[in-house]
PDB file of C-alpha atoms in Angstrom:
ATOM      1  CA  MET A 268     -28.657 -47.743 -66.650  1.00 42.00           C
ATOM      2  CA  ALA A 269     -27.557 -44.770 -68.620  1.00 46.00           C
ATOM      3  CA  SER A 270     -25.126 -42.462 -66.916  1.00 49.00           C
ATOM      4  CA  SER A 271     -27.126 -39.040 -66.467  1.00 56.00           C
ATOM      5  CA  SER A 272     -25.083 -36.231 -69.364  1.00 65.00           C
ATOM      6  CA  ALA A 273     -22.401 -33.342 -67.019  1.00 67.00           C
ATOM      7  CA  PRO A 274     -23.905 -30.928 -65.076  1.00 75.00           C
ATOM      8  CA  THR A 275     -23.261 -27.028 -66.672  1.00 77.00           C
ATOM      9  CA  ILE A 276     -22.145 -25.092 -64.354  1.00 76.00           C
ATOM     10  CA  PRO A 277     -25.609 -22.784 -64.883  1.00 80.00           C
ATOM     11  CA  GLN A 278     -26.888 -26.010 -64.088  1.00 82.00           C
ATOM     12  CA  LEU A 279     -25.392 -26.635 -60.949  1.00 83.00           C
ATOM     13  CA  LYS A 280     -25.375 -22.802 -59.564  1.00 82.00           C
ATOM     14  CA  GLN A 281     -29.213 -22.835 -60.963  1.00 83.00           C
ATOM     15  CA  ALA A 282     -29.995 -25.461 -58.830  1.00 86.00           C
ATOM     16  CA  PHE A 283     -28.331 -24.147 -55.605  1.00 86.00           C
ATOM     17  CA  LEU A 284     -30.206 -21.353 -55.579  1.00 84.00           C
ATOM     18  CA  PHE A 285     -33.706 -22.918 -56.360  1.00 85.00           C
ATOM     19  CA  ARG A 286     -32.433 -25.020 -52.691  1.00 87.00           C
ATOM     20  CA  GLN A 287     -32.223 -22.277 -51.173  1.00 86.00           C
ATOM     21  CA  ILE A 288     -34.634 -20.306 -51.894  1.00 84.00           C
ATOM     22  CA  THR A 289     -37.262 -23.853 -50.822  1.00 84.00           C
ATOM     23  CA  LEU A 290     -35.987 -23.542 -48.009  1.00 85.00           C
ATOM     24  CA  LEU A 291     -36.727 -19.560 -47.125  1.00 83.00           C
ATOM     25  CA  SER A 292     -39.886 -20.083 -48.810  1.00 84.00           C
ATOM     26  CA  GLN A 293     -40.958 -23.033 -46.217  1.00 85.00           C
ATOM     27  CA  PRO A 294     -43.861 -22.083 -43.337  1.00 86.00           C
ATOM     28  CA  LEU A 295     -42.586 -20.584 -40.664  1.00 85.00           C
ATOM     29  CA  ALA A 296     -44.443 -22.461 -37.142  1.00 86.00           C
ATOM     30  CA  PRO A 297     -43.627 -21.508 -33.492  1.00 86.00           C
ATOM     31  CA  SER A 298     -41.249 -24.123 -31.981  1.00 87.00           C
ATOM     32  CA  ARG A 299     -42.060 -26.756 -28.693  1.00 88.00           C
ATOM     33  CA  THR A 300     -39.518 -24.413 -26.727  1.00 90.00           C
ATOM     34  CA  TRP A 301     -41.606 -21.364 -27.139  1.00 86.00           C
ATOM     35  CA  GLN A 302     -45.440 -22.689 -26.739  1.00 86.00           C
ATOM     36  CA  ALA A 303     -44.142 -24.348 -23.623  1.00 88.00           C
ATOM     37  CA  ALA A 304     -43.025 -20.410 -22.197  1.00 88.00           C
ATOM     38  CA  ASN A 305     -46.880 -19.701 -23.981  1.00 85.00           C
ATOM     39  CA  ASP A 306     -48.311 -21.689 -21.951  1.00 85.00           C
ATOM     40  CA  ALA A 307     -46.728 -21.288 -19.066  1.00 88.00           C
ATOM     41  CA  SER A 308     -46.532 -17.585 -18.670  1.00 86.00           C
ATOM     42  CA  ASP A 309     -49.082 -15.491 -17.054  1.00 86.00           C
ATOM     43  CA  ALA A 310     -50.607 -13.611 -20.122  1.00 86.00           C
ATOM     44  CA  PRO A 311     -50.436 -16.174 -22.686  1.00 86.00           C
ATOM     45  CA  LEU A 312     -51.406 -15.635 -26.676  1.00 87.00           C
ATOM     46  CA  PRO A 313     -53.833 -17.270 -27.691  1.00 88.00           C
ATOM     47  CA  GLU A 314     -53.367 -19.727 -30.118  1.00 86.00           C
ATOM     48  CA  ARG A 315     -56.591 -17.843 -33.187  1.00 89.00           C
ATOM     49  CA  ALA A 316     -54.011 -14.193 -32.833  1.00 88.00           C
ATOM     50  CA  VAL A 317     -50.827 -16.829 -32.940  1.00 87.00           C
ATOM     51  CA  ASP A 318     -52.174 -18.781 -35.704  1.00 88.00           C
ATOM     52  CA  ASP A 319     -53.795 -15.993 -38.098  1.00 90.00           C
ATOM     53  CA  ALA A 320     -49.393 -14.519 -37.602  1.00 90.00           C
ATOM     54  CA  LEU A 321     -48.129 -16.231 -38.791  1.00 89.00           C
ATOM     55  CA  PHE A 322     -51.197 -17.370 -41.450  1.00 91.00           C
ATOM     56  CA  THR A 323     -49.904 -13.958 -42.707  1.00 91.00           C
ATOM     57  CA  LEU A 324     -46.556 -13.838 -42.473  1.00 90.00           C
ATOM     58  CA  ASN A 325     -46.148 -16.910 -44.247  1.00 89.00           C
ATOM     59  CA  HIS A 326     -48.820 -15.533 -47.350  1.00 89.00           C
ATOM     60  CA  SER A 327     -45.874 -12.388 -47.085  1.00 90.00           C
ATOM     61  CA  VAL A 328     -43.298 -14.681 -47.265  1.00 87.00           C
ATOM     62  CA  THR A 329     -44.492 -16.923 -50.034  1.00 86.00           C
ATOM     63  CA  GLN A 330     -45.361 -13.646 -51.807  1.00 87.00           C
ATOM     64  CA  HIS A 331     -42.051 -12.445 -51.826  1.00 86.00           C
ATOM     65  CA  CYS A 332     -40.154 -15.578 -52.397  1.00 83.00           C
ATOM     66  CA  ARG A 333     -42.607 -15.009 -55.595  1.00 83.00           C
ATOM     67  CA  ARG A 334     -42.091 -12.280 -56.650  1.00 84.00           C
ATOM     68  CA  VAL A 335     -37.801 -12.152 -55.284  1.00 82.00           C
ATOM     69  CA  TYR A 336     -37.181 -15.433 -57.013  1.00 81.00           C
ATOM     70  CA  ALA A 337     -38.946 -16.094 -59.245  1.00 81.00           C
ATOM     71  CA  PRO A 338     -37.007 -18.303 -62.419  1.00 81.00           C
ATOM     72  CA  GLN A 339     -36.033 -16.293 -64.684  1.00 83.00           C
ATOM     73  CA  ALA A 340     -33.577 -14.014 -61.965  1.00 82.00           C
ATOM     74  CA  THR A 341     -32.410 -17.017 -60.664  1.00 82.00           C
ATOM     75  CA  ARG A 342     -31.695 -18.079 -64.161  1.00 84.00           C
ATOM     76  CA  ASN A 343     -30.011 -14.904 -65.338  1.00 85.00           C
ATOM     77  CA  ILE A 344     -27.924 -15.784 -61.646  1.00 84.00           C
ATOM     78  CA  SER A 345     -27.249 -18.314 -63.017  1.00 83.00           C
ATOM     79  CA  GLU A 346     -25.829 -17.054 -66.235  1.00 84.00           C
ATOM     80  CA  GLN A 347     -23.813 -14.804 -64.727  1.00 85.00           C
ATOM     81  CA  ILE A 348     -21.954 -16.669 -61.999  1.00 83.00           C
ATOM     82  CA  ASP A 349     -21.457 -18.913 -65.485  1.00 82.00           C
ATOM     83  CA  ASN A 350     -19.892 -16.102 -66.971  1.00 84.00           C
ATOM     84  CA  VAL A 351     -17.382 -15.144 -64.070  1.00 83.00           C
ATOM     85  CA  TYR A 352     -15.884 -18.563 -64.177  1.00 78.00           C
ATOM     86  CA  ALA A 353     -15.804 -18.255 -67.424  1.00 79.00           C
ATOM     87  CA  LYS A 354     -13.868 -14.575 -67.734  1.00 79.00           C
ATOM     88  CA  GLU A 355     -11.556 -16.097 -65.139  1.00 74.00           C
ATOM     89  CA  ALA A 356     -10.874 -19.033 -67.697  1.00 71.00           C
ATOM     90  CA  GLU A 357      -9.884 -17.154 -70.127  1.00 74.00           C
ATOM     91  CA  ARG A 358      -8.351 -14.608 -67.736  1.00 70.00           C
ATOM     92  CA  ARG A 359      -5.867 -17.776 -66.603  1.00 63.00           C
ATOM     93  CA  PHE A 360      -5.807 -18.633 -69.393  1.00 61.00           C
ATOM     94  CA  ASP A 361      -4.092 -16.291 -71.384  1.00 61.00           C
ATOM     95  CA  THR A 362      -1.957 -15.717 -68.416  1.00 52.00           C
ATOM     96  CA  GLY A 363      -0.762 -19.193 -68.965  1.00 49.00           C
ATOM     97  CA  LEU A 364      -1.429 -19.260 -64.385  1.00 44.00           C
ATOM     98  CA  ASP A 365      -2.860 -22.874 -65.790  1.00 49.00           C
ATOM     99  CA  ASP A 366       0.349 -24.153 -67.910  1.00 48.00           C
ATOM    100  CA  GLU A 367       1.533 -26.243 -64.530  1.00 45.00           C
ATOM    101  CA  VAL A 368      -1.816 -28.575 -64.542  1.00 49.00           C
ATOM    102  CA  GLU A 369      -1.199 -31.708 -67.545  1.00 52.00           C
ATOM    103  CA  GLY A 370      -3.460 -32.067 -69.928  1.00 54.00           C
ATOM    104  CA  ALA A 371      -5.770 -29.076 -68.691  1.00 59.00           C
ATOM    105  CA  LEU A 372      -7.101 -27.658 -72.171  1.00 64.00           C
ATOM    106  CA  GLY A 373      -7.429 -23.924 -72.878  1.00 61.00           C
ATOM    107  CA  ARG A 374     -11.612 -22.153 -74.135  1.00 59.00           C
ATOM    108  CA  ASP A 375      -8.944 -21.155 -76.547  1.00 63.00           C
ATOM    109  CA  VAL A 376      -6.543 -24.584 -77.720  1.00 71.00           C
ATOM    110  CA  ASP A 377      -6.655 -24.804 -81.682  1.00 75.00           C
ATOM    111  CA  LEU A 378      -8.208 -28.584 -82.589  1.00 81.00           C
ATOM    112  CA  THR A 379      -7.322 -28.073 -85.643  1.00 83.00           C
ATOM    113  CA  ASP A 380      -3.926 -28.122 -85.643  1.00 84.00           C
ATOM    114  CA  HIS A 381      -1.696 -31.321 -85.751  1.00 84.00           C
ATOM    115  CA  SER A 382       0.538 -30.980 -82.334  1.00 84.00           C
ATOM    116  CA  THR A 383      -2.226 -29.875 -80.938  1.00 83.00           C
ATOM    117  CA  ILE A 384      -4.079 -32.373 -81.823  1.00 84.00           C
ATOM    118  CA  GLU A 385      -1.562 -35.611 -81.167  1.00 85.00           C
ATOM    119  CA  ALA A 386      -1.383 -33.493 -77.568  1.00 81.00           C
ATOM    120  CA  LEU A 387      -4.214 -33.680 -76.447  1.00 83.00           C
ATOM    121  CA  PRO A 388      -4.905 -37.247 -73.829  1.00 83.00           C
ATOM    122  CA  GLU A 389      -6.911 -40.321 -75.097  1.00 83.00           C
ATOM    123  CA  ALA A 390      -9.295 -40.240 -72.745  1.00 82.00           C
ATOM    124  CA  TRP A 391     -10.238 -37.950 -69.985  1.00 78.00           C
ATOM    125  CA  ILE A 392      -7.281 -37.471 -67.130  1.00 75.00           C
ATOM    126  CA  SER A 393     -10.051 -37.350 -63.834  1.00 76.00           C
ATOM    127  CA  ASP A 394     -10.376 -40.068 -62.928  1.00 78.00           C
ATOM    128  CA  LYS A 395     -13.372 -39.470 -60.865  1.00 78.00           C
ATOM    129  CA  ASP A 396     -14.718 -37.470 -63.565  1.00 74.00           C
ATOM    130  CA  ILE A 397     -14.777 -40.906 -66.347  1.00 76.00           C
ATOM    131  CA  THR A 398     -16.136 -42.644 -63.396  1.00 82.00           C
ATOM    132  CA  ASP A 399     -19.267 -40.142 -62.514  1.00 81.00           C
ATOM    133  CA  TYR A 400     -19.483 -39.728 -66.171  1.00 81.00           C
ATOM    134  CA  PRO A 401     -18.965 -42.649 -68.249  1.00 84.00           C
ATOM    135  CA  MET A 402     -20.847 -42.142 -71.052  1.00 86.00           C
ATOM    136  CA  GLU A 403     -19.187 -37.782 -71.485  1.00 84.00           C
ATOM    137  CA  ALA A 404     -15.309 -40.465 -71.218  1.00 84.00           C
ATOM    138  CA  LYS A 405     -16.694 -42.726 -73.565  1.00 87.00           C
ATOM    139  CA  ARG A 406     -17.569 -40.045 -76.254  1.00 87.00           C
ATOM    140  CA  TYR A 407     -14.675 -37.819 -75.435  1.00 84.00           C
ATOM    141  CA  ALA A 408     -12.183 -40.807 -76.132  1.00 87.00           C
ATOM    142  CA  ASP A 409     -14.177 -41.597 -79.181  1.00 90.00           C
ATOM    143  CA  ASN A 410     -13.490 -37.792 -80.470  1.00 88.00           C
ATOM    144  CA  VAL A 411     -10.096 -38.076 -80.307  1.00 89.00           C
ATOM    145  CA  GLN A 412      -9.858 -40.941 -81.865  1.00 91.00           C
ATOM    146  CA  ARG A 413     -12.040 -39.558 -84.487  1.00 92.00           C
ATOM    147  CA  LEU A 414     -10.477 -36.669 -85.084  1.00 90.00           C
ATOM    148  CA  ALA A 415      -6.409 -37.796 -85.041  1.00 91.00           C
ATOM    149  CA  GLU A 416      -8.341 -40.346 -88.231  1.00 93.00           C
ATOM    150  CA  LEU A 417      -9.041 -37.040 -89.605  1.00 93.00           C
ATOM    151  CA  ASP A 418      -5.540 -35.765 -88.970  1.00 92.00           C
ATOM    152  CA  GLN A 419      -4.066 -38.475 -90.593  1.00 93.00           C
ATOM    153  CA  GLN A 420      -5.937 -38.126 -93.671  1.00 94.00           C
ATOM    154  CA  ARG A 421      -5.204 -33.976 -93.742  1.00 93.00           C
ATOM    155  CA  LYS A 422      -1.903 -35.045 -93.998  1.00 93.00           C
ATOM    156  CA  LYS A 423      -2.813 -37.746 -96.505  1.00 94.00           C
ATOM    157  CA  LEU A 424      -3.528 -35.419 -98.859  1.00 95.00           C
ATOM    158  CA  ARG A 425      -1.883 -31.995 -98.551  1.00 93.00           C
ATOM    159  CA  ASP A 426       0.826 -35.326 -99.239  1.00 94.00           C
ATOM    160  CA  GLN A 427      -0.904 -36.361-102.383  1.00 94.00           C
ATOM    161  CA  VAL A 428      -1.094 -32.433-103.025  1.00 94.00           C
ATOM    162  CA  ASP A 429       2.590 -31.755-103.184  1.00 94.00           C
ATOM    163  CA  ARG A 430       3.196 -34.675-105.273  1.00 93.00           C
ATOM    164  CA  LEU A 431       1.048 -33.342-108.070  1.00 93.00           C
ATOM    165  CA  LYS A 432       1.737 -29.454-107.513  1.00 93.00           C
ATOM    166  CA  ARG A 433       5.670 -31.509-108.139  1.00 92.00           C
ATOM    167  CA  LEU A 434       4.807 -32.647-111.311  1.00 90.00           C
ATOM    168  CA  GLN A 435       2.978 -30.251-112.219  1.00 87.00           C
ATOM    169  CA  ALA A 436       6.097 -28.846-112.161  1.00 87.00           C
ATOM    170  CA  VAL A 437       8.210 -30.823-113.634  1.00 84.00           C
ATOM    171  CA  VAL A 438       5.647 -30.491-117.064  1.00 77.00           C
ATOM    172  CA  LYS A 439       4.834 -26.941-117.428  1.00 76.00           C
ATOM    173  CA  PRO A 440       7.611 -26.515-119.793  1.00 70.00           C
ATOM    174  CA  LEU A 441       6.187 -29.288-122.175  1.00 70.00           C
ATOM    175  CA  GLU A 442       3.243 -26.676-122.696  1.00 68.00           C
ATOM    176  CA  THR A 443       2.640 -24.826-125.574  1.00 64.00           C
ATOM    177  CA  GLU A 444      -0.084 -22.095-123.902  1.00 63.00           C
ATOM    178  CA  ASP A 445      -0.410 -20.361-121.554  1.00 57.00           C
ATOM    179  CA  SER A 446      -3.949 -21.869-119.969  1.00 55.00           C
ATOM    180  CA  GLY A 447      -1.704 -25.580-120.740  1.00 47.00           C
ATOM    181  CA  VAL A 448      -3.471 -27.047-123.909  1.00 53.00           C
ATOM    182  CA  GLY A 449      -1.697 -29.349-125.730  1.00 56.00           C
ATOM    183  CA  LEU A 450       2.180 -30.877-125.624  1.00 55.00           C
ATOM    184  CA  GLN A 451       4.739 -29.837-127.930  1.00 55.00           C
ATOM    185  CA  GLU A 452       3.926 -31.432-132.100  1.00 53.00           C
ATOM    186  CA  ASN A 453       7.180 -33.472-131.752  1.00 55.00           C
ATOM    187  CA  LEU A 454       5.250 -35.490-129.175  1.00 60.00           C
ATOM    188  CA  LEU A 455       4.364 -39.023-129.947  1.00 61.00           C
ATOM    189  CA  THR A 456       0.944 -39.186-128.465  1.00 65.00           C
ATOM    190  CA  ARG A 457      -2.381 -41.624-129.152  1.00 70.00           C
ATOM    191  CA  GLY A 458      -4.385 -39.545-131.560  1.00 71.00           C
ATOM    192  CA  GLY A 459      -0.994 -36.898-132.381  1.00 70.00           C
ATOM    193  CA  PRO A 460       0.446 -36.001-135.404  1.00 73.00           C
ATOM    194  CA  VAL A 461       3.432 -38.495-135.568  1.00 73.00           C
ATOM    195  CA  GLU A 462       0.912 -41.465-135.027  1.00 78.00           C
ATOM    196  CA  LYS A 463      -1.100 -39.596-137.985  1.00 81.00           C
ATOM    197  CA  GLU A 464       2.088 -39.564-140.590  1.00 82.00           C
ATOM    198  CA  LEU A 465       3.103 -43.015-139.157  1.00 82.00           C
ATOM    199  CA  GLU A 466      -0.250 -44.568-140.531  1.00 84.00           C
ATOM    200  CA  ARG A 467      -0.150 -42.546-143.541  1.00 85.00           C
ATOM    201  CA  MET A 468       3.784 -44.235-144.255  1.00 86.00           C
ATOM    202  CA  ARG A 469       2.235 -47.455-143.783  1.00 83.00           C
ATOM    203  CA  ILE A 470      -0.546 -46.767-145.614  1.00 85.00           C
ATOM    204  CA  LEU A 471       2.129 -45.993-148.595  1.00 82.00           C
ATOM    205  CA  LEU A 472       4.988 -48.524-148.035  1.00 81.00           C
ATOM    206  CA  ALA A 473       1.999 -51.451-149.028  1.00 79.00           C
ATOM    207  CA  ARG A 474       1.062 -49.463-152.023  1.00 76.00           C
ATOM    208  CA  VAL A 475       4.638 -49.153-152.795  1.00 75.00           C
ATOM    209  CA  GLY A 476       5.224 -52.523-152.446  1.00 72.00           C
ATOM    210  CA  GLY A 477       2.068 -53.989-154.525  1.00 70.00           C
ATOM    211  CA  ARG A 478       3.664 -51.790-157.281  1.00 69.00           C
ATOM    212  CA  VAL A 479       6.540 -53.491-157.411  1.00 68.00           C
ATOM    213  CA  ASN A 480       5.057 -56.657-157.341  1.00 68.00           C
ATOM    214  CA  MET A 481       3.638 -55.929-160.658  1.00 67.00           C
ATOM    215  CA  LEU A 482       6.532 -55.187-161.879  1.00 61.00           C
ATOM    216  CA  PRO A 483       7.806 -58.211-164.671  1.00 61.00           C
ATOM    217  CA  GLU A 484      10.643 -60.280-163.634  1.00 56.00           C
ATOM    218  CA  ALA A 485      14.330 -58.546-164.694  1.00 49.00           C
ATOM    219  CA  GLU A 486      16.716 -60.826-167.726  1.00 48.00           C
ATOM    220  CA  GLU A 487      19.677 -63.137-165.874  1.00 46.00           C
ATOM    221  CA  SER A 488      21.943 -60.696-166.734  1.00 47.00           C
ATOM    222  CA  GLY A 489      20.269 -58.005-164.701  1.00 49.00           C
ATOM    223  CA  PRO A 490      20.471 -56.950-160.819  1.00 51.00           C
ATOM    224  CA  PRO A 491      18.242 -59.826-158.554  1.00 52.00           C
ATOM    225  CA  ASN A 492      14.591 -60.032-158.469  1.00 52.00           C
ATOM    226  CA  VAL A 493      13.852 -58.804-154.908  1.00 49.00           C
ATOM    227  CA  GLN A 494       9.997 -58.801-154.877  1.00 51.00           C
ATOM    228  CA  VAL A 495       8.841 -56.457-151.836  1.00 47.00           C
ATOM    229  CA  THR A 496       5.416 -57.249-150.075  1.00 52.00           C
ATOM    230  CA  SER A 497       4.803 -54.988-146.997  1.00 59.00           C
ATOM    231  CA  SER A 498       7.508 -53.281-144.024  1.00 63.00           C
ATOM    232  CA  GLU A 499       8.752 -56.329-142.699  1.00 66.00           C
ATOM    233  CA  SER A 500      10.021 -58.337-145.555  1.00 71.00           C
ATOM    234  CA  LEU A 501      11.922 -54.336-146.497  1.00 70.00           C
ATOM    235  CA  GLN A 502      13.870 -54.594-143.010  1.00 72.00           C
ATOM    236  CA  GLN A 503      14.928 -58.036-143.424  1.00 77.00           C
ATOM    237  CA  ALA A 504      16.391 -56.895-147.364  1.00 74.00           C
ATOM    238  CA  ARG A 505      17.807 -54.162-145.996  1.00 70.00           C
ATOM    239  CA  LYS A 506      18.667 -56.091-142.881  1.00 71.00           C
ATOM    240  CA  ARG A 507      20.519 -58.751-145.385  1.00 75.00           C
ATOM    241  CA  ARG A 508      22.392 -56.163-147.596  1.00 71.00           C
ATOM    242  CA  VAL A 509      23.741 -54.689-144.422  1.00 64.00           C
ATOM    243  CA  ASP A 510      25.517 -58.165-143.353  1.00 70.00           C
ATOM    244  CA  GLU A 511      26.747 -58.200-146.486  1.00 70.00           C
ATOM    245  CA  PHE A 512      28.201 -55.169-146.702  1.00 62.00           C
ATOM    246  CA  LEU A 513      29.782 -55.775-143.094  1.00 60.00           C
ATOM    247  CA  ALA A 514      30.877 -59.579-144.849  1.00 67.00           C
ATOM    248  CA  ASP A 515      32.424 -58.031-147.687  1.00 64.00           C
ATOM    249  CA  ASN A 516      36.256 -58.726-147.650  1.00 65.00           C
ATOM    250  CA  LYS A 517      36.982 -55.961-150.134  1.00 62.00           C
ATOM    251  CA  VAL A 518      35.927 -53.058-147.630  1.00 50.00           C
ATOM    252  CA  PHE A 519      37.398 -55.246-144.260  1.00 53.00           C
ATOM    253  CA  PRO A 520      40.011 -57.347-145.175  1.00 56.00           C
ATOM    254  CA  SER A 521      41.130 -59.779-142.394  1.00 54.00           C
TER     255      SER A 521
END
């Protein structure tokens, strides 16, 4: 069976006032002692006269309770009592009178602060309240756990923002404009000027290699015929000439 939620201070005070008003509005009736004394009297009051007087009195009491103790009036009184409690709590919090209460939370506690969230108890500190209002206690524990999870997520986001700001500060010298559009032209980037120039050089090298292959063969006394067909063959020829130069005894005598 689900437990009812914890009543508020206005609800408690309004229920108390309602019980007192109910007692005051109960119809009056003569006690047995008075009836015995009236019957034993030499001049007893007539029963009809007593009943008429009680009827008139009870009617006046009922009308008085309805006018003076109306539901609106009791609600206003209970709200005033709640305001008194709230002002007293604020006064005690401002003056530090509740600092000695372990686990007490003030009305103005900043639940967005990291240190405050870490200091929150995981469960209600009152075992009696946990027993009397288990649903409220569970809701409090769930809210504290959720608050701690959100605080951890916020911490991760702050760390990520700080890391991105440091990265932005590192790459800021590479900006060419105040708006940060583009990088320096001498940097190798996809689709940048350097890549386009390399593409043009590759095409030009292929054309030159094709034209060289179309040249007539040189005479035997002439220099050796070197056919260039691609950039790879040019690199191999260049490497061969470097190796021959390093192996020449005239240049580097042993």
